[in-house]
Amino acid sequence: MDVKTRRRTVVENGDAGEDSVVATLIANRDDIGPLVRHAFEMGRPDGLLHELNYVVKKKEAEIEEMCKTHYEEFIVAVDDLRGVLVDAEELKGELHSDNIKLQQVGGALLVKLEELLESYSIKKNVTEAIKMLKNCIQVLELCVKCNNHISEGRLYSALKTLDLLEKSYLRSIPAKNLKMIIERRIPVIKLHIEKKVLSEVNEWMVQVRSSIKDIGQTAIGRTATVRQRDEEMLEQQRKTEEQNISGVWDLAYTLDVEEVDEDSVFNFDLTPLYRANHIHNSLGIREKFREYYYTNRLLQLNSDLEISSAQPFVESYQTFFAQIAGFFIVEDRVLRTSGGLLAADQVETMWETAVAKMTSVLEEQFSCMDSATHLLLVKDYVTLLGSTLGQYGYEIGTLLDVIDSSLEKYHQLLLEECRQQIVDVLGNDSYEKMVIKKETDYENSVLSFNLQTSEIIPAFPYTAPFSSMVPDVCRIVRSFIKGSVDYLSHVVHANFFDVVTKYLDKFLIDILNETLLGTINGGNINVPQAMQVITNIAVLERACGFFLRSAAQLCGIPVRSVERPQATLTANVVLKTSGDAAYTVLMSLVNTEIDRLMNLTENINWIPEEINENGNDCILEIIVYLGSIMSTSQQILPLDAMYKVGSGIFEHITNSIVAAFSSDSVKRFNANAVTNIDHDLRILENFAEETFYSAGFGEIYNEGSFKSCLVEARQLVNLLLSNEPENIMNHVIWQQNYFMLDYKKIAAICDKFKDSPDGIFGSLSSKNAKQSARKKSMDVLKKRLKDFS
């Protein structure tokens, strides 16, 4: 005991710190691995082993002390355990004996139990077999049901049956062979359904393609009907406004909106398409079907956009555009109702393709057309197409641009057609006053163009102041205006009325006026015809106001806006100029005949020895001719034109007389010649005065009669017959009596006024001092005129 105590003390004193650590770790059941690793790493494992041995011995000592303390209780426990072992041996024997007895008794029961278990097993197998058979029967029934659906065309129902079979029954089919067969057949059936529904879609595409022309024609026909009804309503409103029936602000307008069921009008069924879309969606291949539908419809569209060369475009354009209209009406319905089968951008792409093709076709066909009527018919149908498809949201601006770009071409064709009509009308005109026998003819030829000069209906037969070409020309002009308005109608144009008036002016100036000038200057008309042309032009000039009002009415412009003085056509001035040209031709014809009749330089003896009291012989022929001319002009020309003609005739006569005195052909003349011309002039003056007042000009023209047109010749004759001709040099006397005479011209004429030795100033001067004084005065005048010049 003492030895042990001493050893423990030594050890504790030797390495008490480290021992304390190892003992504490073991007591706390901590891991001493790190400490062991550290000891080996430091190269001091012996100390650690020594300490571990110490700890072991210490624990053994503790166990030994505990056993010494409790050894008596341990002995008792061992004895009790031995008693329990004896009792267990006895119990084991009893159990063995009971088991033998139980084995003997339960053998028969065990056999029965095995039989029962076998029955239970058979029942379980039979139940499972019945369940499997029921499952197979259900599967087979679904297969039969699917086949029936397919054979009856209920493809979606068949597809739903397949989907039910695949999702709910396929995995639980107990029959492996049946399961394999069904697994192989399901894709085949789905493929069959897909092909079947695509076949139906193809049939639908063929059927709808054959009917889209009727669809388009029906839609365009509806648009045309609505357009006509709107135009009639606007025309009625315009008439009401013009007549001012109820006052400008009291007018009541009604808008009739006709609601039409589109489905009842357009007889096409999209059910096959809906079904195919739904089935492909159920098959999970909707995108494939969308692409299939879009591709095939685009191919159909491209085929419909092809123009057949076997038939002229003017005969096939309605079918061409109706086919396109029907196509896009169908596609609009598909876009709106098929649940995403078509995308808006796909429809837009197809529309852009169609517009590009239609634009190309229209530009090509318009450039080749040589008939304004054909171009107008195509234009009208294109605008109807645009209006129809515009209701479905399709952009039609490009088509209208093509029509607008062909505006000049159309009017060129229209102008050429009207030019030929004008040429024919003027060529066939008799240039005689038009005789109207019936009131209906009066309404059609006069009232309808506002050509009447009085609001009172005349008695029939009625002789109009114009020839038949005037109403015929008015009809052509009116048809031109309507043709121009018809082309511009339903086309977006900001200055609609201005464009119409521009081409109206062009027609009146370049066609009508040029044709009139060609007739006037052609040299194939006589005096009465020239007079009739002047009258016709005056009437046409007055009709320009009617043309402008007609254009305003057709353009929907209030007539009162074009009745202002500044609202006139340029053609008014041009026609007035043409009227002046016709007057010039008329005066040329008349003056030529007057010159032929007068021919003073040859028909007159300028140095007669005697005076002819009746004047020269040609004067009677001139009076007869002038009488016929003035009578004809009174019958044909309006008063202002007749006055102008009369004034021109007498002005020409006075100019001719003065020119005869100044002519180089007249080398000299004597007083007898002047006296004879004085007699002629008096006859002309009397005729001019009588004609002026008999025509009724006295109350209209106060500034002077036709006689005043002869004043220059009168002043010249008076000067030559004056006793004191030198007085002309007196400015006061010149202003009073000789204001029309020119000093230089008088000087040349007076130089020719000479007497021969046997002449009047030779033989008679000695007999008559008065004549001698006149001769002296004339000599003085000649001298002064020479000094003046």
GROMACS .gro file of N, CA and C in nm, residues 598-654:
model
  171
  598MET      N    1  -6.671   9.745 -15.528
  598MET     CA    2  -6.633   9.887 -15.540
  598MET      C    3  -6.516   9.903 -15.639
  599ASN      N    4  -6.406   9.846 -15.608
  599ASN     CA    5  -6.286   9.853 -15.694
  599ASN      C    6  -6.274   9.994 -15.755
  600LEU      N    7  -6.270  10.091 -15.669
  600LEU     CA    8  -6.280  10.231 -15.713
  600LEU      C    9  -6.169  10.271 -15.809
  601THR      N   10  -6.055  10.212 -15.790
  601THR     CA   11  -5.942  10.254 -15.874
  601THR      C   12  -5.963  10.216 -16.020
  602GLU      N   13  -6.044  10.111 -16.044
  602GLU     CA   14  -6.066  10.065 -16.182
  602GLU      C   15  -6.206  10.096 -16.232
  603ASN      N   16  -6.304  10.091 -16.143
  603ASN     CA   17  -6.442  10.111 -16.186
  603ASN      C   18  -6.482  10.258 -16.198
  604ILE      N   19  -6.401  10.344 -16.150
  604ILE     CA   20  -6.437  10.487 -16.148
  604ILE      C   21  -6.344  10.564 -16.245
  605ASN      N   22  -6.406  10.656 -16.317
  605ASN     CA   23  -6.332  10.749 -16.402
  605ASN      C   24  -6.292  10.868 -16.314
  606TRP      N   25  -6.161  10.880 -16.291
  606TRP     CA   26  -6.116  10.981 -16.196
  606TRP      C   27  -6.100  11.119 -16.259
  607ILE      N   28  -6.116  11.124 -16.390
  607ILE     CA   29  -6.109  11.257 -16.455
  607ILE      C   30  -6.225  11.272 -16.555
  608PRO      N   31  -6.349  11.252 -16.505
  608PRO     CA   32  -6.462  11.265 -16.598
  608PRO      C   33  -6.482  11.411 -16.641
  609GLU      N   34  -6.539  11.427 -16.755
  609GLU     CA   35  -6.566  11.562 -16.804
  609GLU      C   36  -6.701  11.612 -16.758
  610GLU      N   37  -6.787  11.514 -16.713
  610GLU     CA   38  -6.920  11.552 -16.668
  610GLU      C   39  -6.949  11.488 -16.532
  611ILE      N   40  -7.044  11.546 -16.469
  611ILE     CA   41  -7.088  11.495 -16.338
  611ILE      C   42  -7.205  11.400 -16.357
  612ASN      N   43  -7.200  11.284 -16.291
  612ASN     CA   44  -7.309  11.185 -16.294
  612ASN      C   45  -7.397  11.208 -16.171
  613GLU      N   46  -7.518  11.254 -16.193
  613GLU     CA   47  -7.607  11.288 -16.082
  613GLU      C   48  -7.644  11.167 -15.997
  614ASN      N   49  -7.636  11.049 -16.058
  614ASN     CA   50  -7.672  10.926 -15.984
  614ASN      C   51  -7.551  10.858 -15.919
  615GLY      N   52  -7.436  10.923 -15.929
  615GLY     CA   53  -7.317  10.863 -15.872
  615GLY      C   54  -7.258  10.760 -15.965
  616ASN      N   55  -7.165  10.685 -15.910
  616ASN     CA   56  -7.100  10.580 -15.988
  616ASN      C   57  -7.190  10.458 -15.998
  617ASP      N   58  -7.167  10.376 -16.103
  617ASP     CA   59  -7.254  10.261 -16.129
  617ASP      C   60  -7.242  10.154 -16.019
  618CYS      N   61  -7.126  10.137 -15.958
  618CYS     CA   62  -7.105  10.027 -15.861
  618CYS      C   63  -7.181  10.048 -15.731
  619ILE      N   64  -7.225  10.174 -15.707
  619ILE     CA   65  -7.287  10.201 -15.577
  619ILE      C   66  -7.415  10.123 -15.557
  620LEU      N   67  -7.490  10.100 -15.665
  620LEU     CA   68  -7.616  10.027 -15.652
  620LEU      C   69  -7.592   9.882 -15.614
  621GLU      N   70  -7.490   9.821 -15.676
  621GLU     CA   71  -7.456   9.683 -15.641
  621GLU      C   72  -7.412   9.672 -15.495
  622ILE      N   73  -7.338   9.774 -15.452
  622ILE     CA   74  -7.292   9.772 -15.311
  622ILE      C   75  -7.409   9.784 -15.216
  623ILE      N   76  -7.504   9.872 -15.247
  623ILE     CA   77  -7.620   9.889 -15.160
  623ILE      C   78  -7.701   9.760 -15.153
  624VAL      N   79  -7.718   9.695 -15.268
  624VAL     CA   80  -7.792   9.568 -15.268
  624VAL      C   81  -7.720   9.465 -15.182
  625TYR      N   82  -7.589   9.459 -15.199
  625TYR     CA   83  -7.511   9.360 -15.121
  625TYR      C   84  -7.516   9.393 -14.971
  626LEU      N   85  -7.499   9.521 -14.939
  626LEU     CA   86  -7.505   9.559 -14.798
  626LEU      C   87  -7.642   9.530 -14.739
  627GLY      N   88  -7.746   9.551 -14.820
  627GLY     CA   89  -7.879   9.520 -14.770
  627GLY      C   90  -7.896   9.374 -14.737
  628SER      N   91  -7.844   9.289 -14.823
  628SER     CA   92  -7.855   9.145 -14.796
  628SER      C   93  -7.772   9.106 -14.673
  629ILE      N   94  -7.654   9.168 -14.661
  629ILE     CA   95  -7.567   9.135 -14.546
  629ILE      C   96  -7.633   9.179 -14.416
  630MET      N   97  -7.684   9.300 -14.411
  630MET     CA   98  -7.745   9.350 -14.288
  630MET      C   99  -7.873   9.274 -14.256
  631SER      N  100  -7.947   9.234 -14.359
  631SER     CA  101  -8.068   9.155 -14.335
  631SER      C  102  -8.032   9.019 -14.278
  632THR      N  103  -7.929   8.957 -14.334
  632THR     CA  104  -7.884   8.826 -14.284
  632THR      C  105  -7.831   8.837 -14.142
  633SER      N  106  -7.752   8.941 -14.117
  633SER     CA  107  -7.698   8.957 -13.982
  633SER      C  108  -7.808   8.984 -13.880
  634GLN      N  109  -7.913   9.055 -13.925
  634GLN     CA  110  -8.024   9.081 -13.834
  634GLN      C  111  -8.097   8.952 -13.798
  635GLN      N  112  -8.100   8.859 -13.890
  635GLN     CA  113  -8.166   8.731 -13.865
  635GLN      C  114  -8.080   8.637 -13.780
  636ILE      N  115  -7.948   8.648 -13.793
  636ILE     CA  116  -7.860   8.549 -13.730
  636ILE      C  117  -7.790   8.604 -13.606
  637LEU      N  118  -7.735   8.724 -13.620
  637LEU     CA  119  -7.649   8.776 -13.514
  637LEU      C  120  -7.729   8.843 -13.404
  638PRO      N  121  -7.678   8.841 -13.283
  638PRO     CA  122  -7.737   8.925 -13.178
  638PRO      C  123  -7.711   9.072 -13.209
  639LEU      N  124  -7.782   9.160 -13.141
  639LEU     CA  125  -7.776   9.302 -13.174
  639LEU      C  126  -7.635   9.358 -13.163
  640ASP      N  127  -7.563   9.322 -13.057
  640ASP     CA  128  -7.429   9.378 -13.041
  640ASP      C  129  -7.337   9.334 -13.154
  641ALA      N  130  -7.350   9.206 -13.196
  641ALA     CA  131  -7.267   9.157 -13.306
  641ALA      C  132  -7.308   9.222 -13.437
  642MET      N  133  -7.440   9.240 -13.455
  642MET     CA  134  -7.487   9.305 -13.578
  642MET      C  135  -7.436   9.449 -13.584
  643TYR      N  136  -7.440   9.518 -13.473
  643TYR     CA  137  -7.390   9.655 -13.468
  643TYR      C  138  -7.241   9.659 -13.501
  644LYS      N  139  -7.169   9.560 -13.447
  644LYS     CA  140  -7.025   9.554 -13.473
  644LYS      C  141  -6.997   9.527 -13.621
  645VAL      N  142  -7.078   9.438 -13.681
  645VAL     CA  143  -7.061   9.407 -13.823
  645VAL      C  144  -7.093   9.530 -13.909
  646GLY      N  145  -7.205   9.595 -13.879
  646GLY     CA  146  -7.241   9.715 -13.955
  646GLY      C  147  -7.136   9.823 -13.945
  647SER      N  148  -7.088   9.845 -13.823
  647SER     CA  149  -6.985   9.947 -13.804
  647SER      C  150  -6.860   9.910 -13.882
  648GLY      N  151  -6.824   9.780 -13.879
  648GLY     CA  152  -6.705   9.737 -13.950
  648GLY      C  153  -6.718   9.754 -14.100
  649ILE      N  154  -6.837   9.725 -14.153
  649ILE     CA  155  -6.859   9.738 -14.297
  649ILE      C  156  -6.842   9.882 -14.341
  650PHE      N  157  -6.908   9.973 -14.272
  650PHE     CA  158  -6.903  10.113 -14.314
  650PHE      C  159  -6.766  10.175 -14.287
  651GLU      N  160  -6.700  10.129 -14.183
  651GLU     CA  161  -6.563  10.175 -14.161
  651GLU      C  162  -6.473  10.129 -14.275
  652HIS      N  163  -6.495  10.005 -14.320
  652HIS     CA  164  -6.415   9.956 -14.433
  652HIS      C  165  -6.443  10.035 -14.560
  653ILE      N  166  -6.568  10.070 -14.581
  653ILE     CA  167  -6.603  10.148 -14.700
  653ILE      C  168  -6.535  10.284 -14.697
  654THR      N  169  -6.542  10.350 -14.581
  654THR     CA  170  -6.478  10.482 -14.574
  654THR      C  171  -6.328  10.470 -14.591
   0.00000   0.00000   0.00000
